Short mmCIF file of C-alpha atoms in Angstrom, two decimals:
data_model
loop_
_atom_site.label_atom_id
_atom_site.label_comp_id
_atom_site.label_asym_id
_atom_site.label_seq_id
_atom_site.Cartn_x
_atom_site.Cartn_y
_atom_site.Cartn_z
CA UNK A 1 101.44 117.56 61.05
CA UNK A 2 100.53 114.93 63.59
CA UNK A 3 101.94 115.46 67.02
CA UNK A 4 103.97 112.72 68.62
CA UNK A 5 102.64 111.34 71.90
CA UNK A 6 104.19 113.00 74.90
CA UNK A 7 107.01 111.07 76.55
CA UNK A 8 108.11 110.97 80.14
CA UNK A 9 111.77 111.76 80.83
CA UNK A 10 113.76 110.28 83.70
CA UNK A 11 117.52 110.56 84.06
CA UNK A 12 117.84 111.86 80.51
CA UNK A 13 115.97 108.89 79.04
CA UNK A 14 112.62 109.13 77.28
CA UNK A 15 109.83 106.68 78.04
CA UNK A 16 106.73 106.02 75.98
CA UNK A 17 103.28 106.55 77.52
CA UNK A 18 102.94 102.78 78.00
CA UNK A 19 106.28 102.57 79.82
CA UNK A 20 105.39 105.61 81.90
CA UNK A 21 102.11 103.99 82.91
CA UNK A 22 103.94 100.78 83.82
CA UNK A 23 106.34 102.73 86.03
CA UNK A 24 103.45 104.49 87.77
CA UNK A 25 101.33 101.34 88.11
CA UNK A 26 102.57 100.30 91.60
CA UNK A 27 101.81 103.73 93.01
CA UNK A 28 98.43 103.92 91.27
CA UNK A 29 97.53 100.44 92.54
CA UNK A 30 98.50 101.37 96.09
CA UNK A 31 96.50 104.60 95.84
CA UNK A 32 93.48 102.67 94.60
CA UNK A 33 93.63 100.05 97.37
CA UNK A 34 94.43 102.18 100.42
CA UNK A 35 92.68 105.44 99.53
CA UNK A 36 90.18 105.48 96.68
CA UNK A 37 88.32 102.24 97.46
CA UNK A 38 87.92 102.87 101.23
CA UNK A 39 86.85 106.45 100.58
CA UNK A 40 84.37 105.39 97.90
CA UNK A 41 82.93 102.74 100.24
CA UNK A 42 82.52 105.26 103.05
CA UNK A 43 80.83 107.79 100.77
CA UNK A 44 78.54 105.06 99.40
CA UNK A 45 77.40 104.19 102.93
CA UNK A 46 76.76 107.86 103.69
CA UNK A 47 74.36 108.03 100.73
CA UNK A 48 72.59 104.66 100.98
CA UNK A 49 72.64 103.65 104.68
CA UNK A 50 70.20 103.43 106.43
CA UNK A 51 68.18 104.61 103.42
CA UNK A 52 69.05 106.22 100.09
CA UNK A 53 69.24 110.00 100.23
CA UNK A 54 71.04 112.89 101.85
CA UNK A 55 69.72 112.31 105.36
CA UNK A 56 73.16 111.90 106.90
CA UNK A 57 74.38 115.10 105.26
CA UNK A 58 71.29 117.01 106.37
CA UNK A 59 71.81 115.79 109.94
CA UNK A 60 75.44 116.97 109.88
CA UNK A 61 74.52 120.41 108.56
CA UNK A 62 71.42 120.97 110.69
CA UNK A 63 72.77 119.92 114.09
CA UNK A 64 74.35 122.94 115.88
CA UNK A 65 76.97 120.80 117.62
CA UNK A 66 78.39 119.48 114.37
CA UNK A 67 78.23 122.91 112.74
CA UNK A 68 80.28 124.35 115.60
CA UNK A 69 82.89 121.63 115.11
CA UNK A 70 83.11 122.38 111.38
CA UNK A 71 83.37 126.13 111.91
CA UNK A 72 85.99 125.60 114.63
CA UNK A 73 87.97 123.41 112.25
CA UNK A 74 87.93 126.09 109.56
CA UNK A 75 88.87 128.82 112.05
CA UNK A 76 91.76 126.87 113.53
CA UNK A 77 93.04 125.87 110.07
CA UNK A 78 92.97 129.51 108.96
CA UNK A 79 94.78 130.72 112.11
CA UNK A 80 97.39 127.98 111.77
CA UNK A 81 98.00 128.95 108.14
CA UNK A 82 98.32 132.63 109.03
CA UNK A 83 100.69 131.97 111.93
CA UNK A 84 102.79 129.58 109.84
CA UNK A 85 103.08 132.20 107.09
CA UNK A 86 104.17 134.90 109.54
CA UNK A 87 106.75 132.61 111.14
CA UNK A 88 108.00 131.06 107.90
CA UNK A 89 108.50 134.22 105.86
CA UNK A 90 111.56 135.63 107.72
CA UNK A 91 113.16 132.18 107.91
CA UNK A 92 112.61 131.51 104.20
CA UNK A 93 114.00 134.95 103.32
CA UNK A 94 117.15 134.40 105.38
CA UNK A 95 117.57 130.93 103.84
CA UNK A 96 117.23 132.32 100.32
CA UNK A 97 120.03 134.80 100.98
CA UNK A 98 122.32 132.39 102.88
CA UNK A 99 125.16 130.30 101.53
CA UNK A 100 127.34 127.44 102.66
CA UNK A 101 127.27 126.39 106.29
CA UNK A 102 124.57 128.90 107.27
CA UNK A 103 122.17 127.54 104.66
CA UNK A 104 122.96 123.97 105.70
CA UNK A 105 122.22 124.72 109.36
CA UNK A 106 118.97 126.52 108.56
CA UNK A 107 117.90 123.73 106.22
CA UNK A 108 118.61 121.13 108.90
CA UNK A 109 116.61 123.15 111.43
CA UNK A 110 113.64 123.07 109.04
CA UNK A 111 113.91 119.44 107.96
CA UNK A 112 114.84 117.74 111.24
CA UNK A 113 111.37 118.25 112.80
CA UNK A 114 109.90 116.35 109.82
CA UNK A 115 111.87 113.30 110.94
CA UNK A 116 110.45 113.52 114.46
CA UNK A 117 107.13 111.90 115.30
CA UNK A 118 104.17 114.26 115.50
CA UNK A 119 103.20 112.49 118.73
CA UNK A 120 106.59 113.28 120.29
CA UNK A 121 106.36 116.94 119.30
CA UNK A 122 102.82 117.15 120.65
CA UNK A 123 103.82 115.70 124.01
CA UNK A 124 106.70 118.19 124.11
CA UNK A 125 104.18 121.02 123.81
CA UNK A 126 102.10 119.45 126.56
CA UNK A 127 105.16 119.52 128.85
CA UNK A 128 105.70 123.18 128.02
CA UNK A 129 102.08 124.30 128.38
CA UNK A 130 100.76 122.34 131.37
CA UNK A 131 99.97 124.08 134.68
CA UNK A 132 103.32 123.10 136.20
CA UNK A 133 105.11 123.22 132.87
CA UNK A 134 108.17 125.12 131.78
CA UNK A 135 106.33 128.26 130.65
CA UNK A 136 104.28 128.67 133.84
CA UNK A 137 107.36 128.06 135.99
CA UNK A 138 109.34 130.65 134.05
CA UNK A 139 106.56 133.23 134.34
CA UNK A 140 106.27 132.57 138.07
CA UNK A 141 110.01 132.99 138.61
CA UNK A 142 109.93 136.30 136.74
CA UNK A 143 107.12 137.46 139.01
CA UNK A 144 104.68 137.94 136.16
CA UNK A 145 102.03 135.57 137.56
CA UNK A 146 101.01 134.39 141.01
CA UNK A 147 98.91 131.40 139.92
CA UNK A 148 99.55 129.07 136.96
CA UNK A 149 97.92 130.28 133.76
CA UNK A 150 95.69 127.90 131.83
CA UNK A 151 97.61 127.36 128.60
CA UNK A 152 96.87 123.74 127.81
CA UNK A 153 93.49 122.66 126.39
CA UNK A 154 92.89 126.03 124.73
CA UNK A 155 92.45 127.03 121.12
CA UNK A 156 95.61 129.12 121.24
CA UNK A 157 97.65 126.09 122.32
CA UNK A 158 96.19 124.03 119.45
CA UNK A 159 97.02 126.75 116.91
CA UNK A 160 100.56 127.18 118.22
CA UNK A 161 101.37 123.46 118.28
CA UNK A 162 99.86 122.79 114.86
CA UNK A 163 101.71 125.75 113.34
CA UNK A 164 104.97 124.37 114.74
CA UNK A 165 104.31 120.93 113.24
CA UNK A 166 103.28 122.29 109.84
CA UNK A 167 105.89 125.05 109.60
CA UNK A 168 108.23 123.14 107.21
CA UNK A 169 105.41 122.81 104.69
CA UNK A 170 105.26 126.61 104.56
CA UNK A 171 108.99 127.29 104.67
CA UNK A 172 110.01 125.05 101.77
CA UNK A 173 107.67 126.53 99.09
CA UNK A 174 108.50 130.05 100.26
CA UNK A 175 112.22 129.32 100.13
CA UNK A 176 111.90 127.89 96.62
CA UNK A 177 110.01 130.98 95.41
CA UNK A 178 112.33 133.48 97.11
CA UNK A 179 115.40 131.62 95.88
CA UNK A 180 114.23 132.16 92.32
CA UNK A 181 114.11 135.96 92.69
CA UNK A 182 117.38 137.47 91.42
CA UNK A 183 118.99 139.73 94.00
CA UNK A 184 119.35 142.39 91.30
CA UNK A 185 115.59 142.98 91.18
CA UNK A 186 115.13 144.41 94.71
CA UNK A 187 118.45 146.25 94.40
CA UNK A 188 117.37 147.86 91.12
CA UNK A 189 114.05 148.93 92.63
CA UNK A 190 115.82 150.62 95.54
CA UNK A 191 118.28 152.34 93.18
CA UNK A 192 115.29 153.78 91.32
CA UNK A 193 114.02 155.32 94.56
CA UNK A 194 111.62 152.69 95.88
CA UNK A 195 111.35 152.37 99.64
CA UNK A 196 111.89 148.96 101.28
CA UNK A 197 108.13 148.57 101.70
CA UNK A 198 107.47 149.55 98.07
CA UNK A 199 110.18 147.11 96.94
CA UNK A 200 108.54 144.33 98.89
CA UNK A 201 105.03 145.20 97.70
CA UNK A 202 105.82 145.75 94.01
CA UNK A 203 108.73 143.37 93.39
CA UNK A 204 109.25 140.67 96.00
CA UNK A 205 105.64 139.84 96.89
CA UNK A 206 104.31 139.34 93.31
CA UNK A 207 107.27 137.15 92.41
CA UNK A 208 106.96 134.92 95.48
CA UNK A 209 103.17 134.70 95.34
CA UNK A 210 103.16 131.17 93.80
CA UNK A 211 105.23 129.94 96.78
CA UNK A 212 102.91 131.68 99.22
CA UNK A 213 99.88 130.14 97.53
CA UNK A 214 101.37 126.64 97.53
CA UNK A 215 102.48 126.86 101.15
CA UNK A 216 99.17 128.25 102.40
CA UNK A 217 97.21 125.63 100.48
CA UNK A 218 99.30 122.74 101.83
CA UNK A 219 99.23 123.98 105.43
CA UNK A 220 95.51 124.74 105.36
CA UNK A 221 94.54 121.38 103.88
CA UNK A 222 96.78 119.48 106.30
CA UNK A 223 95.40 121.47 109.22
CA UNK A 224 91.82 120.58 108.25
CA UNK A 225 92.51 116.88 108.74
CA UNK A 226 94.83 117.07 111.77
CA UNK A 227 94.00 114.55 114.47
CA UNK A 228 96.73 113.86 117.06
CA UNK A 229 97.69 117.41 118.07
CA UNK A 230 94.15 118.83 118.53
CA UNK A 231 93.02 115.70 120.36
CA UNK A 232 95.87 115.82 122.90
CA UNK A 233 96.41 119.56 123.32
CA UNK A 234 92.88 120.81 122.76
CA UNK A 235 90.88 118.08 124.43
CA UNK A 236 87.12 117.65 123.98
CA UNK A 237 86.54 121.42 124.18
CA UNK A 238 88.55 122.04 121.02
CA UNK A 239 87.31 119.07 118.99
CA UNK A 240 87.98 119.28 115.26
CA UNK A 241 86.33 117.39 112.45
CA UNK A 242 88.96 114.62 112.28
CA UNK A 243 88.41 113.88 115.98
CA UNK A 244 84.64 113.92 115.41
CA UNK A 245 84.95 111.42 112.55
CA UNK A 246 87.10 109.17 114.71
CA UNK A 247 84.53 109.37 117.51
CA UNK A 248 81.69 108.40 115.18
CA UNK A 249 83.65 105.42 113.83
CA UNK A 250 85.36 104.07 116.97
CA UNK A 251 82.88 104.87 119.74
CA UNK A 252 79.44 105.20 118.15
CA UNK A 253 80.08 102.86 115.19
CA UNK A 254 78.07 105.23 112.98
CA UNK A 255 79.95 104.72 109.73
CA UNK A 256 77.31 106.35 107.45
CA UNK A 257 77.33 109.58 109.44
CA UNK A 258 81.14 109.55 109.56
CA UNK A 259 81.07 109.15 105.78
CA UNK A 260 78.80 112.19 105.51
CA UNK A 261 81.28 114.25 107.55
CA UNK A 262 84.11 113.04 105.32
CA UNK A 263 82.05 113.87 102.23
CA UNK A 264 81.41 117.43 103.43
CA UNK A 265 85.09 117.93 104.21
CA UNK A 266 86.11 116.44 100.85
CA UNK A 267 83.70 118.71 98.94
CA UNK A 268 85.08 121.76 100.76
CA UNK A 269 88.67 120.73 100.05
CA UNK A 270 87.98 120.19 96.33
CA UNK A 271 86.23 123.56 96.09
CA UNK A 272 89.15 125.23 97.86
CA UNK A 273 91.71 123.63 95.54
CA UNK A 274 89.78 124.73 92.46
CA UNK A 275 89.48 128.25 93.87
CA UNK A 276 93.21 128.44 94.54
CA UNK A 277 94.04 127.18 91.04
CA UNK A 278 91.76 129.79 89.49
CA UNK A 279 93.28 132.54 91.66
CA UNK A 280 96.81 131.58 90.64
CA UNK A 281 95.88 131.49 86.95
CA UNK A 282 94.18 134.88 87.24
CA UNK A 283 97.24 136.31 88.97
CA UNK A 284 99.53 135.02 86.21
CA UNK A 285 97.19 136.42 83.55
CA UNK A 286 97.15 139.85 85.18
CA UNK A 287 100.92 139.74 85.61
CA UNK A 288 101.40 139.07 81.91
CA UNK A 289 99.01 141.78 80.76
#
């Protein structure tokens, strides 16, 4: 029997592959013009300017300064992901067990920051963390410090501010995964004698692992390319790869080398995505065994 071509459904209506392609054409055209073509041009320059070869990539990987920036970017992205996961888990759990007005208020608290400019939120953190900011004044009034503590322009400040900005991208996948876990499952495990920790480890955690994976992947990838928050809160001492690319393009006008940095970051991101997809598939396979 020949299989019918798959059809796209929208609002209960079925569309043929040709109609589906026509509906997606504006988005695909926009993606081609504003993303794929500029990226392809930049990567082409990194490989063929000033001469064909991998000279720009070798320069990026051999120079200690650029290696430190790349390693710092990976470290900060990992710490931001870990902090976002720790902060988002309790909130997502409470949201998954809330109803009515409580759920609406918690959902608004998560979504409202997404409607606020990242620049505004970053400047708010600068007001809190500066030498004469709110935190230093509060610590001084409590008698915990005699001199203002250096909070701004540190790696910890960058991690904290970025985790705050990216927190909704961790909360929403976790909430979706936890919401799908029937309340009877943890209750049944406890009735059978499992401790709260054993219930979490054997029941809740495996079932919410797809949400954890999705949230961590989104936050980590977004953190790798963050520009505004590290540039304002971290300063030159905490430069990340996005700031370095901007410096090469805007100040040094070295587009080929900037393309090499983008190519290295893109290769790492693609490898990470493939690794995550394989890990999720392996987890599902083991879970079904």
